[in-house]
């Protein structure tokens, strides 16, 4: 009766990885429960998730080919573009959110175009992000979620979407994205680990909270519609501060490493996976997140349907 925070399957967003081929469902060993799915399998899983009450998926692509700039990210027949068409057809009411970034598409694994010295060229990358976003919107993306952390990207993407007739397509900005060691298993799942260096030049320092709010503010000024904090559990203070300061919907990403830790400890018999998952999700919601992106979305939805809240 007096419980302050609730969980419902409608609070969750399920990340999915789409790869070339047919009838592919290859498990990601460092991320139990996550798979690389070919488009046919992706549609089946997305339909099941939607039937479990999960309203939205977040799509990541594993392209057939990579190059220095990541041009397959804006190909009209690219892997995510094709997946979007199949999902629009197969599960029309599911919300299709797409991750916009280049680390899965460049042969060096960085999130943008490189200069000769190996650093990322922020401004040149902006044009490519705009291209990628428009191409994904054309293929049926409902929400554009840029995760690259280039300065000015939300504005550049907003302008391009508006010009191309997608003024109504919202942007879910990875507004406060920290340079985190908790992304490890994701880079196995998406094949996106940088071949040299790290992402500290464009992702945020875990030590900085005020700077995170400043980053969020810039994205709001540039037109972000929904705001993301990532990772979630090590940054619950940031979730709370963003909640208190901005009226926008707040989304927190329980990232691969956070989720893999629960699974690994549970596999050793050290913690109870189900209880830890649900406790982590309710904590993220209590901190102020409206929605949580989690690899445990389907497990949580199943537990809720079995009466977990009671
Ligand atoms: C792409 C991207 C990453 C994640 C989401 N989008 C990886 C990274 O920044 O290295 C991580 C998600 C996770 O760990 O679950 N830039």
CSV table of C-alpha atoms and ligand atoms in Angstrom, one decimal:
chain,number,residue,atom,x,y,z
A,1,UNK,CA,0.0,0.0,0.0
A,2,UNK,CA,2.8,2.4,0.8
A,3,UNK,CA,5.3,1.3,-1.7
A,4,UNK,CA,6.7,4.3,-3.5
A,5,UNK,CA,8.3,2.8,-6.6
A,6,UNK,CA,6.8,0.2,-8.9
A,7,UNK,CA,8.1,-1.9,-11.8
A,8,UNK,CA,6.1,-2.8,-14.9
A,9,UNK,CA,7.2,-4.4,-18.2
A,10,UNK,CA,6.3,-1.1,-19.8
A,11,UNK,CA,9.3,0.5,-18.0
A,12,UNK,CA,11.8,-1.6,-19.9
A,13,UNK,CA,13.6,-1.3,-23.2
A,14,UNK,CA,15.3,-4.4,-24.5
A,15,UNK,CA,18.7,-4.1,-26.4
A,16,UNK,CA,19.0,-6.4,-29.4
A,17,UNK,CA,21.9,-7.1,-31.7
A,18,UNK,CA,21.2,-7.9,-35.3
A,19,UNK,CA,23.7,-9.7,-37.6
A,20,UNK,CA,23.8,-10.9,-41.2
A,21,UNK,CA,22.6,-14.4,-42.2
A,22,UNK,CA,19.6,-16.5,-41.6
A,23,UNK,CA,18.4,-18.5,-38.6
A,24,UNK,CA,21.3,-17.2,-36.6
A,25,UNK,CA,21.0,-16.9,-32.8
A,26,UNK,CA,24.6,-16.9,-31.4
A,27,UNK,CA,24.9,-16.5,-27.7
A,28,UNK,CA,27.3,-13.8,-26.4
A,29,UNK,CA,29.4,-15.7,-23.9
A,30,UNK,CA,30.2,-12.7,-21.7
A,31,UNK,CA,26.6,-11.6,-21.7
A,32,UNK,CA,24.4,-14.6,-20.8
A,33,UNK,CA,20.9,-14.3,-22.2
A,34,UNK,CA,22.0,-11.9,-25.0
A,35,UNK,CA,22.4,-13.1,-28.6
A,36,UNK,CA,23.4,-11.9,-32.0
A,37,UNK,CA,20.3,-12.5,-34.1
A,38,UNK,CA,19.8,-12.6,-37.9
A,39,UNK,CA,16.8,-10.5,-39.0
A,40,UNK,CA,14.3,-13.5,-39.1
A,41,UNK,CA,15.2,-14.4,-35.5
A,42,UNK,CA,15.2,-10.8,-34.4
A,43,UNK,CA,11.6,-10.4,-35.5
A,44,UNK,CA,10.6,-13.5,-33.5
A,45,UNK,CA,12.3,-12.3,-30.3
A,46,UNK,CA,11.0,-8.8,-30.7
A,47,UNK,CA,7.5,-10.1,-31.1
A,48,UNK,CA,7.9,-12.3,-27.9
A,49,UNK,CA,9.2,-9.3,-26.0
A,50,UNK,CA,6.3,-7.1,-27.2
A,51,UNK,CA,3.8,-9.8,-26.2
A,52,UNK,CA,5.5,-9.8,-22.7
A,53,UNK,CA,4.5,-6.1,-22.4
A,54,UNK,CA,7.9,-4.6,-23.3
A,55,UNK,CA,7.1,-1.5,-25.5
A,56,UNK,CA,10.5,-0.9,-27.1
A,57,UNK,CA,13.7,-2.3,-28.4
A,58,UNK,CA,17.1,-0.6,-28.8
A,59,UNK,CA,18.8,-1.9,-32.0
A,60,UNK,CA,22.6,-2.4,-32.6
A,61,UNK,CA,23.9,-3.6,-35.9
A,62,UNK,CA,26.8,-5.9,-36.8
A,63,UNK,CA,27.4,-5.0,-40.4
A,64,UNK,CA,28.7,-7.2,-43.2
A,65,UNK,CA,31.7,-4.9,-43.8
A,66,UNK,CA,33.6,-2.2,-42.1
A,67,UNK,CA,35.7,0.7,-43.4
A,68,UNK,CA,37.6,3.7,-42.1
A,69,UNK,CA,34.5,6.0,-41.9
A,70,UNK,CA,31.8,3.4,-41.2
A,71,UNK,CA,29.9,4.0,-44.4
A,72,UNK,CA,27.7,0.9,-44.0
A,73,UNK,CA,26.0,2.7,-41.2
A,74,UNK,CA,24.1,4.9,-43.7
A,75,UNK,CA,23.5,2.3,-46.5
A,76,UNK,CA,19.9,2.0,-47.3
A,77,UNK,CA,20.3,-1.7,-47.4
A,78,UNK,CA,22.4,-1.7,-44.2
A,79,UNK,CA,21.8,-4.4,-41.5
A,80,UNK,CA,19.8,-2.1,-39.2
A,81,UNK,CA,17.9,-0.5,-42.0
A,82,UNK,CA,16.8,-4.0,-43.2
A,83,UNK,CA,15.9,-5.0,-39.6
A,84,UNK,CA,13.8,-1.9,-39.2
A,85,UNK,CA,11.8,-2.8,-42.3
A,86,UNK,CA,11.2,-6.3,-41.1
A,87,UNK,CA,10.2,-5.2,-37.6
A,88,UNK,CA,7.8,-2.5,-39.0
A,89,UNK,CA,6.2,-5.4,-40.9
A,90,UNK,CA,6.3,-8.1,-38.2
A,91,UNK,CA,5.7,-6.2,-35.0
A,92,UNK,CA,4.3,-2.8,-36.1
A,93,UNK,CA,3.4,-1.4,-32.7
A,94,UNK,CA,6.8,-2.1,-31.1
A,95,UNK,CA,8.8,1.1,-30.6
A,96,UNK,CA,12.0,0.9,-32.7
A,97,UNK,CA,14.8,2.8,-31.1
A,98,UNK,CA,18.2,2.8,-32.9
A,99,UNK,CA,21.6,3.3,-31.5
A,100,UNK,CA,23.4,5.9,-33.7
A,101,UNK,CA,27.2,5.6,-33.5
A,102,UNK,CA,30.1,4.4,-35.7
A,103,UNK,CA,32.1,2.1,-33.4
A,104,UNK,CA,30.3,-1.0,-34.8
A,105,UNK,CA,30.9,0.2,-38.4
A,106,UNK,CA,34.5,1.4,-38.5
A,107,UNK,CA,37.4,-0.9,-39.0
A,108,UNK,CA,39.3,0.8,-36.1
A,109,UNK,CA,36.4,0.6,-33.7
A,110,UNK,CA,36.3,4.3,-32.8
A,111,UNK,CA,33.0,6.2,-32.7
A,112,UNK,CA,33.9,8.6,-35.6
A,113,UNK,CA,36.2,9.6,-38.4
A,114,UNK,CA,39.9,9.6,-37.4
A,115,UNK,CA,42.5,12.3,-38.0
A,116,UNK,CA,46.0,11.3,-39.1
A,117,UNK,CA,47.2,11.3,-35.4
A,118,UNK,CA,44.5,8.8,-34.5
A,119,UNK,CA,42.2,11.2,-32.6
A,120,UNK,CA,38.5,11.4,-33.5
A,121,UNK,CA,37.5,14.4,-35.7
A,122,UNK,CA,34.4,15.7,-34.0
A,123,UNK,CA,33.1,18.0,-36.7
A,124,UNK,CA,33.6,15.7,-39.6
A,125,UNK,CA,31.8,12.9,-37.7
A,126,UNK,CA,28.7,15.1,-37.3
A,127,UNK,CA,27.8,15.0,-41.0
A,128,UNK,CA,28.1,11.2,-40.9
A,129,UNK,CA,25.9,10.9,-37.8
A,130,UNK,CA,23.3,13.1,-39.6
A,131,UNK,CA,23.4,10.8,-42.7
A,132,UNK,CA,23.1,7.7,-40.5
A,133,UNK,CA,20.1,9.1,-38.6
A,134,UNK,CA,18.2,10.1,-41.7
A,135,UNK,CA,18.9,6.8,-43.3
A,136,UNK,CA,17.5,5.0,-40.2
A,137,UNK,CA,14.5,7.3,-40.0
A,138,UNK,CA,13.7,6.5,-43.6
A,139,UNK,CA,13.9,2.8,-42.9
A,140,UNK,CA,11.4,3.1,-40.1
A,141,UNK,CA,13.2,4.1,-36.9
A,142,UNK,CA,10.8,5.6,-34.3
A,143,UNK,CA,13.5,7.1,-32.0
A,144,UNK,CA,17.0,8.1,-32.8
A,145,UNK,CA,19.5,7.5,-30.0
A,146,UNK,CA,23.0,8.9,-30.6
A,147,UNK,CA,25.6,7.3,-28.3
A,148,UNK,CA,28.8,8.6,-29.9
A,149,UNK,CA,29.3,11.6,-27.6
A,150,UNK,CA,30.5,14.0,-30.3
A,151,UNK,CA,29.9,17.6,-29.3
A,152,UNK,CA,27.0,19.2,-31.3
A,153,UNK,CA,25.6,15.9,-32.5
A,154,UNK,CA,22.1,16.4,-31.2
A,155,UNK,CA,21.8,19.7,-33.0
A,156,UNK,CA,23.3,18.3,-36.3
A,157,UNK,CA,21.0,15.3,-36.2
A,158,UNK,CA,17.9,17.4,-35.4
A,159,UNK,CA,18.5,19.7,-38.2
A,160,UNK,CA,19.1,16.9,-40.7
A,161,UNK,CA,15.9,15.0,-39.6
A,162,UNK,CA,13.8,18.2,-39.8
A,163,UNK,CA,15.1,19.0,-43.3
A,164,UNK,CA,14.4,15.5,-44.6
A,165,UNK,CA,10.8,15.4,-43.3
A,166,UNK,CA,11.3,13.7,-39.9
A,167,UNK,CA,10.5,16.6,-37.7
A,168,UNK,CA,8.4,14.3,-35.6
A,169,UNK,CA,11.1,11.7,-34.9
A,170,UNK,CA,12.3,12.2,-31.3
A,171,UNK,CA,15.9,12.0,-30.2
A,172,UNK,CA,16.9,10.0,-27.2
A,173,UNK,CA,20.3,11.4,-26.4
A,174,UNK,CA,22.9,9.4,-24.5
A,175,UNK,CA,23.3,12.7,-22.7
A,176,UNK,CA,25.5,11.7,-19.8
A,177,UNK,CA,27.6,8.8,-21.0
A,178,UNK,CA,30.6,8.0,-19.0
A,179,UNK,CA,33.8,6.4,-20.2
A,180,UNK,CA,33.1,3.2,-18.3
A,181,UNK,CA,34.8,-0.2,-17.9
A,182,UNK,CA,31.3,-1.7,-17.5
A,183,UNK,CA,30.9,-1.7,-21.3
A,184,UNK,CA,33.2,-4.7,-21.7
A,185,UNK,CA,30.8,-7.4,-22.6
A,186,UNK,CA,28.9,-5.1,-25.0
A,187,UNK,CA,32.0,-4.8,-27.1
A,188,UNK,CA,32.1,-8.6,-27.5
A,189,UNK,CA,28.4,-8.6,-28.4
A,190,UNK,CA,28.7,-5.8,-31.0
A,191,UNK,CA,32.3,-6.4,-32.1
A,192,UNK,CA,33.1,-2.8,-31.4
A,193,UNK,CA,36.1,-2.6,-29.2
A,194,UNK,CA,38.6,0.1,-30.3
A,195,UNK,CA,41.6,-1.4,-32.0
A,196,UNK,CA,43.9,1.1,-30.2
A,197,UNK,CA,43.5,3.7,-27.4
A,198,UNK,CA,40.2,4.2,-25.6
A,199,UNK,CA,37.2,6.5,-25.6
A,200,UNK,CA,38.2,8.9,-22.9
A,201,UNK,CA,38.6,11.7,-25.5
A,202,UNK,CA,34.8,11.8,-26.1
A,203,UNK,CA,33.1,10.0,-23.2
A,204,UNK,CA,32.9,11.5,-19.7
A,205,UNK,CA,35.1,11.2,-16.7
A,206,UNK,CA,33.4,9.0,-14.0
A,207,UNK,CA,34.5,11.6,-11.5
A,208,UNK,CA,32.5,14.5,-12.9
A,209,UNK,CA,28.9,15.1,-11.9
A,210,UNK,CA,28.5,18.8,-12.6
A,211,UNK,CA,30.0,18.3,-16.0
A,212,UNK,CA,27.4,15.6,-16.7
A,213,UNK,CA,24.7,18.1,-16.0
A,214,UNK,CA,26.3,20.6,-18.3
A,215,UNK,CA,26.5,17.9,-21.1
A,216,UNK,CA,22.8,17.1,-20.5
A,217,UNK,CA,21.9,20.8,-20.7
A,218,UNK,CA,23.7,21.2,-24.0
A,219,UNK,CA,21.8,18.3,-25.5
A,220,UNK,CA,18.5,19.8,-24.2
A,221,UNK,CA,19.4,23.1,-25.9
A,222,UNK,CA,20.1,21.3,-29.1
A,223,UNK,CA,16.8,19.6,-29.1
A,224,UNK,CA,17.0,16.2,-27.2
A,225,UNK,CA,13.6,14.9,-26.4
A,226,UNK,CA,14.5,12.1,-23.9
A,227,UNK,CA,17.7,12.0,-21.8
A,228,UNK,CA,19.8,9.0,-21.0
A,229,UNK,CA,22.3,8.4,-18.2
A,230,UNK,CA,24.7,5.5,-18.8
A,231,UNK,CA,25.8,3.3,-17.0
A,232,UNK,CA,23.0,3.2,-14.4
A,233,UNK,CA,23.9,1.7,-11.0
A,234,UNK,CA,27.3,3.4,-10.5
A,235,UNK,CA,25.7,6.7,-11.5
A,236,UNK,CA,22.4,6.8,-9.6
A,237,UNK,CA,23.3,10.2,-8.3
A,238,UNK,CA,23.4,11.5,-11.8
A,239,UNK,CA,20.1,9.9,-12.6
A,240,UNK,CA,18.6,11.7,-9.6
A,241,UNK,CA,20.2,15.1,-10.5
A,242,UNK,CA,19.0,14.9,-14.1
A,243,UNK,CA,15.5,13.9,-12.9
A,244,UNK,CA,15.3,16.9,-10.5
A,245,UNK,CA,16.7,19.4,-13.0
A,246,UNK,CA,14.9,18.6,-16.3
A,247,UNK,CA,11.3,17.8,-17.1
A,248,UNK,CA,12.2,15.4,-19.9
A,249,UNK,CA,11.7,11.6,-19.7
A,250,UNK,CA,14.8,10.1,-18.1
A,251,UNK,CA,16.2,6.8,-19.4
A,252,UNK,CA,18.9,4.9,-17.6
A,253,UNK,CA,21.0,2.1,-19.3
A,254,UNK,CA,21.9,-0.9,-17.1
A,255,UNK,CA,24.9,-1.7,-19.2
A,256,UNK,CA,26.4,-5.0,-20.2
A,257,UNK,CA,28.9,-5.2,-17.4
A,258,UNK,CA,26.3,-4.3,-14.7
A,259,UNK,CA,24.1,-7.1,-16.0
A,260,UNK,CA,26.9,-9.6,-16.6
A,261,UNK,CA,28.1,-9.2,-13.0
A,262,UNK,CA,24.7,-10.3,-11.7
A,263,UNK,CA,24.8,-13.3,-14.0
A,264,UNK,CA,28.3,-14.3,-13.1
A,265,UNK,CA,27.9,-14.0,-9.4
A,266,UNK,CA,24.6,-16.0,-9.6
A,267,UNK,CA,26.3,-18.7,-11.7
A,268,UNK,CA,28.8,-19.1,-8.8
A,269,UNK,CA,25.9,-19.4,-6.4
A,270,UNK,CA,27.0,-16.2,-4.6
A,271,UNK,CA,23.8,-14.1,-5.2
A,272,UNK,CA,20.3,-14.7,-6.3
A,273,UNK,CA,20.0,-13.5,-9.9
A,274,UNK,CA,16.2,-12.8,-9.9
A,275,UNK,CA,16.2,-10.9,-6.6
A,276,UNK,CA,19.3,-8.9,-7.6
A,277,UNK,CA,17.9,-8.0,-11.0
A,278,UNK,CA,14.6,-6.8,-9.6
A,279,UNK,CA,16.3,-4.9,-6.8
A,280,UNK,CA,18.7,-3.2,-9.2
A,281,UNK,CA,15.8,-2.2,-11.5
A,282,UNK,CA,13.6,-0.8,-8.7
A,283,UNK,CA,16.7,1.1,-7.4
A,284,UNK,CA,17.3,2.7,-10.8
A,285,UNK,CA,13.6,3.7,-11.0
A,286,UNK,CA,13.7,5.0,-7.4
A,287,UNK,CA,16.6,7.2,-8.4
A,288,UNK,CA,14.4,8.8,-11.0
A,289,UNK,CA,14.5,6.9,-14.2
A,290,UNK,CA,11.3,6.6,-16.1
A,291,UNK,CA,12.6,3.8,-18.2
A,292,UNK,CA,15.4,1.3,-17.9
A,293,UNK,CA,17.3,-0.2,-20.8
A,294,UNK,CA,18.3,-3.7,-19.6
A,295,UNK,CA,19.4,-7.1,-20.9
A,296,UNK,CA,17.2,-8.5,-18.2
A,297,UNK,CA,14.0,-6.9,-19.6
A,298,UNK,CA,12.4,-10.2,-20.5
A,299,UNK,CA,13.3,-11.9,-17.3
A,300,UNK,CA,11.9,-9.0,-15.3
A,301,UNK,CA,8.7,-9.0,-17.4
A,302,UNK,CA,8.3,-12.7,-16.7
A,303,UNK,CA,8.8,-12.3,-13.0
A,304,UNK,CA,6.3,-9.4,-12.9
A,305,UNK,CA,3.7,-11.5,-14.7
A,306,UNK,CA,4.2,-14.2,-12.1
A,307,UNK,CA,3.3,-11.7,-9.4
A,308,UNK,CA,6.7,-10.4,-8.3
A,309,UNK,CA,5.2,-7.0,-7.1
A,310,UNK,CA,2.7,-8.7,-4.8
B,1,LIG,C1,28.2,2.5,-28.8
B,1,LIG,C2,27.6,2.0,-27.5
B,1,LIG,C3,28.3,1.3,-26.5
B,1,LIG,C4,27.3,0.9,-25.6
B,1,LIG,C5,26.1,1.4,-26.1
B,1,LIG,N1,26.3,2.0,-27.3
B,1,LIG,C6,29.7,1.0,-26.3
B,1,LIG,C7,30.7,1.9,-26.0
B,1,LIG,O1,30.5,3.1,-25.9
B,1,LIG,O2,31.9,1.5,-26.0
B,1,LIG,C8,27.5,0.1,-24.4
B,1,LIG,C9,26.3,-0.6,-23.9
B,1,LIG,C10,26.5,-1.7,-22.9
B,1,LIG,O3,27.6,-1.9,-22.3
B,1,LIG,O4,25.6,-2.5,-22.6
B,1,LIG,N2,29.1,3.6,-28.7
